[in-house]
Coordinates of C-alpha atoms in Angstrom, one line a residue:
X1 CA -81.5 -20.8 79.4
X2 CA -83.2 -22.3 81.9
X3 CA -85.4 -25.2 80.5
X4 CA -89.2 -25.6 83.0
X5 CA -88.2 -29.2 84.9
X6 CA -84.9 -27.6 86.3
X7 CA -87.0 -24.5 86.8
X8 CA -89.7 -26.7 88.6
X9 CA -86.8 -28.3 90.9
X10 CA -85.6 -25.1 91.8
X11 CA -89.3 -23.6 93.3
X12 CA -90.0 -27.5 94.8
X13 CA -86.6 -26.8 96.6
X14 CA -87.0 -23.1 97.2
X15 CA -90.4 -22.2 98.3
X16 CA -90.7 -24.7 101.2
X17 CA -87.8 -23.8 102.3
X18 CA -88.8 -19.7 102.5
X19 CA -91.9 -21.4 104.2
X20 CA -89.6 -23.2 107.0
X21 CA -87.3 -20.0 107.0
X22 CA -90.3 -17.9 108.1
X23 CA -90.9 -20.1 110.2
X24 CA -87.9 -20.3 112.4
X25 CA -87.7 -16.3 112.2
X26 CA -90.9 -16.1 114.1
X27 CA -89.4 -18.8 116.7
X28 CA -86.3 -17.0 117.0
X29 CA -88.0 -14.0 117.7
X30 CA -91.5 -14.5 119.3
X31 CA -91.2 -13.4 123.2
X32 CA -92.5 -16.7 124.6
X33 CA -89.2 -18.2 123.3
X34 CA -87.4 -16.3 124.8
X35 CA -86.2 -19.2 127.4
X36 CA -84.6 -20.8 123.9
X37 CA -83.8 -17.9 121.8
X38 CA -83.4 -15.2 124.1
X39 CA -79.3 -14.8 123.7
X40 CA -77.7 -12.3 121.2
X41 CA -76.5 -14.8 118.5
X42 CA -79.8 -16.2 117.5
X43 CA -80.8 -12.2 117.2
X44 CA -77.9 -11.8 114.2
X45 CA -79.0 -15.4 113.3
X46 CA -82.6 -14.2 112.6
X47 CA -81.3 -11.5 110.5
X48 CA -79.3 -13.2 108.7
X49 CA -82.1 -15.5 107.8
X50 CA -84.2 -12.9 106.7
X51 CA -81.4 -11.6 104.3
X52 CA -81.2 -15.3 103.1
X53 CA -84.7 -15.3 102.4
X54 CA -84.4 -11.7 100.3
X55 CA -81.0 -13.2 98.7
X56 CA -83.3 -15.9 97.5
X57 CA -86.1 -14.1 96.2
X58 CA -83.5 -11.4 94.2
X59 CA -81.7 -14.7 92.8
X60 CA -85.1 -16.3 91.1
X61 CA -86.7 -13.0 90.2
X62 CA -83.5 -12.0 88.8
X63 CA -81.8 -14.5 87.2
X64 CA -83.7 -18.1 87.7
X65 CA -87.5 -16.9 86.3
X66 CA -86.1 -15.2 83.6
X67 CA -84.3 -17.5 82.1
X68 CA -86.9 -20.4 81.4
X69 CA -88.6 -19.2 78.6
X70 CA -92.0 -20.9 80.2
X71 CA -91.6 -17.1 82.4
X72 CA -90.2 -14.6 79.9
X73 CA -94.0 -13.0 79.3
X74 CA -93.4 -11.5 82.6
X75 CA -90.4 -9.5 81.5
X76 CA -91.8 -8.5 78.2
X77 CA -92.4 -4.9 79.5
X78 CA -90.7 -4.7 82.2
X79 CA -88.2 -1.2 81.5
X80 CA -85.3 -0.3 83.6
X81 CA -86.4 1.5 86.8
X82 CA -86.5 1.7 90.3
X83 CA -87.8 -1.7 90.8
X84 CA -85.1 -3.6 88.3
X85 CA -81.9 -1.3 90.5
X86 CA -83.5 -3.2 93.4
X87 CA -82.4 -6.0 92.3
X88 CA -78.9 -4.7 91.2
X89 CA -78.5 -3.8 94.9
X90 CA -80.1 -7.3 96.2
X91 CA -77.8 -9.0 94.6
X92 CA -74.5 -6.9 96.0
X93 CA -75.9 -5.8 99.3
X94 CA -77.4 -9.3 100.4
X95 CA -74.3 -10.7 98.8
X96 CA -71.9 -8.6 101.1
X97 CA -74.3 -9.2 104.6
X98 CA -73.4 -12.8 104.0
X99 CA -69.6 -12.0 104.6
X100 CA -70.4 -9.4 107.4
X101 CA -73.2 -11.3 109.3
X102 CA -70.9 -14.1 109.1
X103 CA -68.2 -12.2 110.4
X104 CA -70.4 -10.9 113.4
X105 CA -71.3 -14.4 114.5
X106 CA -67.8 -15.5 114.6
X107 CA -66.7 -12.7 116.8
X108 CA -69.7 -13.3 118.8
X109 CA -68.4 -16.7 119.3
X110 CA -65.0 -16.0 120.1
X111 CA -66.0 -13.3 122.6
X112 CA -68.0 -16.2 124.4
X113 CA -64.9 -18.2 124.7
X114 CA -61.9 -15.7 125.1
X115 CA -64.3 -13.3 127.8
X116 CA -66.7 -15.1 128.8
X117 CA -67.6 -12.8 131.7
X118 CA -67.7 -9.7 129.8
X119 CA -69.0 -11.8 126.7
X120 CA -73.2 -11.6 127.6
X121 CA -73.0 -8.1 129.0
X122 CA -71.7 -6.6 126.1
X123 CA -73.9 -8.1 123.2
X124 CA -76.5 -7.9 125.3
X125 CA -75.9 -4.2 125.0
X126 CA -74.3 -3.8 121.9
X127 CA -76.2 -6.5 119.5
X128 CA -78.4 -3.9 117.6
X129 CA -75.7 -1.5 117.0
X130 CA -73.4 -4.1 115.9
X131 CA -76.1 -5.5 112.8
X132 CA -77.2 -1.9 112.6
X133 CA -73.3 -0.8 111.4
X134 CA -73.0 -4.2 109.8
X135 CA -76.3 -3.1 107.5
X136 CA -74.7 0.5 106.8
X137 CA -71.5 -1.0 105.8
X138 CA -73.3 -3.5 103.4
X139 CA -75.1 -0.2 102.0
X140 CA -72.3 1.8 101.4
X141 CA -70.6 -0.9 99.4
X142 CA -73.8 -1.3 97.6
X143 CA -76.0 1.4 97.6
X144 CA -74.4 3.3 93.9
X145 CA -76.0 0.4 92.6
X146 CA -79.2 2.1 92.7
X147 CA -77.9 4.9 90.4
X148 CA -77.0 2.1 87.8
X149 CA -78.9 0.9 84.6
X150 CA -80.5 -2.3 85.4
X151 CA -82.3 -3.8 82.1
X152 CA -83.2 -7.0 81.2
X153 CA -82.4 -8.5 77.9
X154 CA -84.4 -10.7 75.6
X155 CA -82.8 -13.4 73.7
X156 CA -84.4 -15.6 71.2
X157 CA -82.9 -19.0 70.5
X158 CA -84.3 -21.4 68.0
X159 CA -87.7 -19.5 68.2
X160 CA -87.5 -20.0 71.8
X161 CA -87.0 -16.3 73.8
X162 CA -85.8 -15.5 77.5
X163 CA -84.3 -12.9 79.2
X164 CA -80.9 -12.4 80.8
X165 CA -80.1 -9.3 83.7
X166 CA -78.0 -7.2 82.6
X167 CA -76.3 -5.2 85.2
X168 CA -74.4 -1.6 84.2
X169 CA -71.9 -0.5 87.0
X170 CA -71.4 3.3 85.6
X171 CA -70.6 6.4 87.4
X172 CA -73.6 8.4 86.7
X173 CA -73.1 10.8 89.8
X174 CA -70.4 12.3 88.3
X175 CA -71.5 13.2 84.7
X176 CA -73.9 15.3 83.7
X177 CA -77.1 14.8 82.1
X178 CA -77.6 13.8 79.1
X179 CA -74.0 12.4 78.9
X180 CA -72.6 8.9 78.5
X181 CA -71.0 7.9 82.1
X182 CA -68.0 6.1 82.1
X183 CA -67.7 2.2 83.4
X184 CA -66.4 1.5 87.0
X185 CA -63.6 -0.1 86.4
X186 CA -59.7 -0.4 87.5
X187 CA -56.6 -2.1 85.6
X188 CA -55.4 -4.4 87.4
X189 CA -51.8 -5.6 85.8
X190 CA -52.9 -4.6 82.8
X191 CA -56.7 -5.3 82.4
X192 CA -59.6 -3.5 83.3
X193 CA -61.8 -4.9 85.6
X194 CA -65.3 -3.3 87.2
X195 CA -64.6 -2.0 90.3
X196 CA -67.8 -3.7 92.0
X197 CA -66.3 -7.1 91.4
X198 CA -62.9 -6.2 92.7
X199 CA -65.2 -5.0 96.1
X200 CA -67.2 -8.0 96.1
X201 CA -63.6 -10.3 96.0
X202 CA -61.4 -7.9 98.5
X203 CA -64.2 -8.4 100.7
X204 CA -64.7 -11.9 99.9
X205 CA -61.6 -12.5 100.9
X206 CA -61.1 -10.4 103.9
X207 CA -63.8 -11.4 105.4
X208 CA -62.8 -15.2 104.7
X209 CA -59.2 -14.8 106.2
X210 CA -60.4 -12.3 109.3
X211 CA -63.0 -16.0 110.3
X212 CA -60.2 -18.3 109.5
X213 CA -58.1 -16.6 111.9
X214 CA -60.5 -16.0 114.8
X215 CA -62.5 -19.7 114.6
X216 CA -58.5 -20.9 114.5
X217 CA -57.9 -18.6 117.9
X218 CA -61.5 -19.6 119.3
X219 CA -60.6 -23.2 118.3
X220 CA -57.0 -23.6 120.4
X221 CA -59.0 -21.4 123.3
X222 CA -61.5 -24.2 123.3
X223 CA -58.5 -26.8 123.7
X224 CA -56.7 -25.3 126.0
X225 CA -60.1 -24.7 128.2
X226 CA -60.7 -28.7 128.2
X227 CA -57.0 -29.6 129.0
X228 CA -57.6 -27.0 132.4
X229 CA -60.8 -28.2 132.9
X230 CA -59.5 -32.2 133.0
X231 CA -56.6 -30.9 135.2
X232 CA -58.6 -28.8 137.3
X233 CA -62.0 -29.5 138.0
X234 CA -63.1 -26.6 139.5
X235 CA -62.3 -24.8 136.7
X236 CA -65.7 -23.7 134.7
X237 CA -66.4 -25.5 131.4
X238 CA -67.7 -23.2 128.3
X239 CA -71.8 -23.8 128.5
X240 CA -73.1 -26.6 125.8
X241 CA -75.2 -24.1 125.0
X242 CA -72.7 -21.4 123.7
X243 CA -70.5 -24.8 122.4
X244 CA -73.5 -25.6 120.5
X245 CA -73.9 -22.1 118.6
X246 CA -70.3 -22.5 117.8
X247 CA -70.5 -25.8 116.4
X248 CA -73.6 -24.2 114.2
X249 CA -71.5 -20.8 113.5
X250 CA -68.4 -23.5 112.3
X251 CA -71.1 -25.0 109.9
X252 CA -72.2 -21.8 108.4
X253 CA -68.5 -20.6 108.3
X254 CA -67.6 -23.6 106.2
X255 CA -70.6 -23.4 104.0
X256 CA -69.8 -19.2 103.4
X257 CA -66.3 -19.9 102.7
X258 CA -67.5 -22.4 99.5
X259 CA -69.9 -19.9 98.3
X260 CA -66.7 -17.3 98.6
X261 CA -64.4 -19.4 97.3
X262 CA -66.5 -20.2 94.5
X263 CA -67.1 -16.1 93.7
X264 CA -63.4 -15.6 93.7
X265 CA -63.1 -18.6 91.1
X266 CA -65.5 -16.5 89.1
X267 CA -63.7 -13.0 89.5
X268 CA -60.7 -14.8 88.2
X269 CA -62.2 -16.5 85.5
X270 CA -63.6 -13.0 84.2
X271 CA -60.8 -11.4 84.3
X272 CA -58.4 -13.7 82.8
X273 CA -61.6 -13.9 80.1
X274 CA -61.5 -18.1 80.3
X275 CA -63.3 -20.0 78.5
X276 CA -64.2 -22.6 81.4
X277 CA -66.4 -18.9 82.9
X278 CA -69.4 -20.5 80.7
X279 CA -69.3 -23.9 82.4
X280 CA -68.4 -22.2 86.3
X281 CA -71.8 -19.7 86.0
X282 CA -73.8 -22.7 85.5
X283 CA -73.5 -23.9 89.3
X284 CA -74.3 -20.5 90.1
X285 CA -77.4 -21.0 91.4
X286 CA -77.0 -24.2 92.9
X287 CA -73.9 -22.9 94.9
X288 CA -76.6 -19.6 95.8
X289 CA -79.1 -22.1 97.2
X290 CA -77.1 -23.9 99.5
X291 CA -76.0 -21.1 101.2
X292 CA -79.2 -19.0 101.0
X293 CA -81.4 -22.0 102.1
X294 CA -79.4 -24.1 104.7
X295 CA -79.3 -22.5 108.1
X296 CA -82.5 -22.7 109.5
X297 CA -81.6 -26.6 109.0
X298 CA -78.5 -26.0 110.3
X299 CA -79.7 -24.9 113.5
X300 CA -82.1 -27.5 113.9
X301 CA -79.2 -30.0 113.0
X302 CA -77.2 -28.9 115.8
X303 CA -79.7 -27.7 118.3
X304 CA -81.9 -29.7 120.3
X305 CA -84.0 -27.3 121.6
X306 CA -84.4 -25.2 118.8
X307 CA -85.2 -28.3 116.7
X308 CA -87.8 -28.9 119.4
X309 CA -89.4 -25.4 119.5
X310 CA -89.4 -25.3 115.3
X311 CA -91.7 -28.1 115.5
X312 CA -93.7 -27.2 118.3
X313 CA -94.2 -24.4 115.9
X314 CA -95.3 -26.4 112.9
X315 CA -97.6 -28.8 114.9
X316 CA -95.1 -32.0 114.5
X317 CA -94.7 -32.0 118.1
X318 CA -97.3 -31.2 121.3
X319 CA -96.3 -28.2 123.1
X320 CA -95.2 -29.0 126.5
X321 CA -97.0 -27.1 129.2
X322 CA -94.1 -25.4 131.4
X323 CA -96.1 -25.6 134.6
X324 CA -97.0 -29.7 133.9
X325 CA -93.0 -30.0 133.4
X326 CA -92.2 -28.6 136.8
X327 CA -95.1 -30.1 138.7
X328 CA -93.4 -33.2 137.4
X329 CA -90.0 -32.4 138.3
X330 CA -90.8 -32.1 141.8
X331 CA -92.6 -35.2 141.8
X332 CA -89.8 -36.7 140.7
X333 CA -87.3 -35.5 143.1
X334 CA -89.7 -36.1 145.6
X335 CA -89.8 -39.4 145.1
X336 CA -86.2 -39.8 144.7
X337 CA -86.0 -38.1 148.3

């Protein structure tokens, strides 16, 4: 149970930052920023953000509202259907993007560092079909979810009622109607565990050690570039621009891997049925907002010029006029001539 001044902190938190997510999207995608956001990354970036802002949504609808009795009228009548499996598969599918958009912007990264000639050409070409197969993947994993029994359950507490998701990972493809499907679920040394939490971990996990490995390799590249660069000058240094969007993928990588970590922790607890699950699950959504909520910041943290053309975009900061910039510039060589 959720009591209304958490509740309150949470939306205070969460809705201005879905307002500042929007946003950047439109930055990262309007045509006349192109200049600034024209390259491949901030394309999966923008995607990703837009998953982050679903992942949000899916996470106070389904689990944060809910739970403060102040809300529970609005799940009085609400009856498994359609709408509450959207949720079941919100939760997985924008769950799993996280570990596969992540993935993408780390091999986008490397491939700026390790092939740097080949590196533009080939997202440049490739981007869409790359988060197009990453979305597929994310719906295969997920998609059965839709055939599951999503309900949500009404506690009552002292006279005080809320609701709880429940979530029912059954194999109803398989049965027939009018039968009782069976759960999901695969013994692992000895106890049975549902087989869209083992998915959820392997993936987890996979996904974390495949970005340790590669940021590791882009990382000693990186090194190895500056020692040839101080010992040859003529060598050509990695743009600040692409060393900028690796600094921000690093940030997002470290920020993923504690939501991971933190999902595997919970796995674990489950299956070894601990008591300490109770006092985990309450840092749930706190763990879910940070990573939901924290990279249009991050970009503007690390970026200049996007931090410039974000508030452009809100009216902090007057637009600059491109023409008055280079009529400028000349001047100023001009007079330096």
């Amino acid at each position: 149970m959720i009591p209304l001044h958490l509740e309150i902190v949470y939306l205070a938190i969460g809705i201005p930052s879905l307002i500042f997510y929007a946003v950047v999207i439109v930055a990262l995608l309007k045509k006349s920023n192109k200049d600034v956001f024209g390259l491949p990354f901030y394309r999966i970036f923008a995607v990703i953000c837009v998953v982050d802002c679903i992942n949000y949504v899916v996470n106070t609808v389904a689990f944060r509202l809910p739970m403060c009795p102040n809300f529970a009228f609005l799940y009085e009548n609400l009856k498994p259907s359609f709408v509450t499996r959207l949720f079941h598969l919100g939760v997985y599918f924008c769950g799993f993007f996280v570990t596969f958009g992540q993935c993408l912007i780390t091999i986008n990264r490397f491939s700026a560092v390790a092939f740097p000639l080949k590196h533009h050409k080939f997202w440049q070409r490739y981007h869409l079909h790359c988060i197009g197969l990453a979305l597929l993947i994310c719906f295969a994993f997920s998609g059965h979810t839709l055939l599951s029994t999503t309900v949500f359950q009404r506690f009552q507490v002292d006279g005080v009622v809320f609701y709880t998701i429940y979530m029912d990972d059954r194999a109803r493809w398989f049965c027939p109607m009018h039968s009782e499907p069976p759960v999901m679920s695969i013994s692992v040394m000895g106890k049975p565990l549902q087989l869209q939490l083992i998915i959820a971990c392997a993936l987890s996990c996979t996904g974390v050690v495949f970005q340790v490995v590669l940021n590791s390799t882009t990382i000693i590249l990186l090194v190895r570039r500056r020692k040839a660069t101080t010992r040859a000058t003529f060598n050509k240094k990695l743009p600040k621009t692409e060393l900028t969007l690796f600094f921000l993928s690093m940030a997002m990588f470290l920020l993923s891997l504690s939501g991971a970590l933190y999902n595997i922790i919970i796995t674990l607890l489950i299956y070894t049925e601990s008591d300490a699950l109770m006092g985990f699950l309450d840092y749930y959504l706190w763990v879910a907002d940070v990573n939901n909520l924290s990279a249009p910041y991050l970009l503007c943290l690390v970026s200049a010029s996007a931090r410039r053309t974000v508030l452009e975009a809100i009216g902090l900061k007057a637009k600059q006029n491109k023409a008055t910039v280079q009529l400028f510039s000349r001047t100023a060589s001009s007079t330096r001539a």
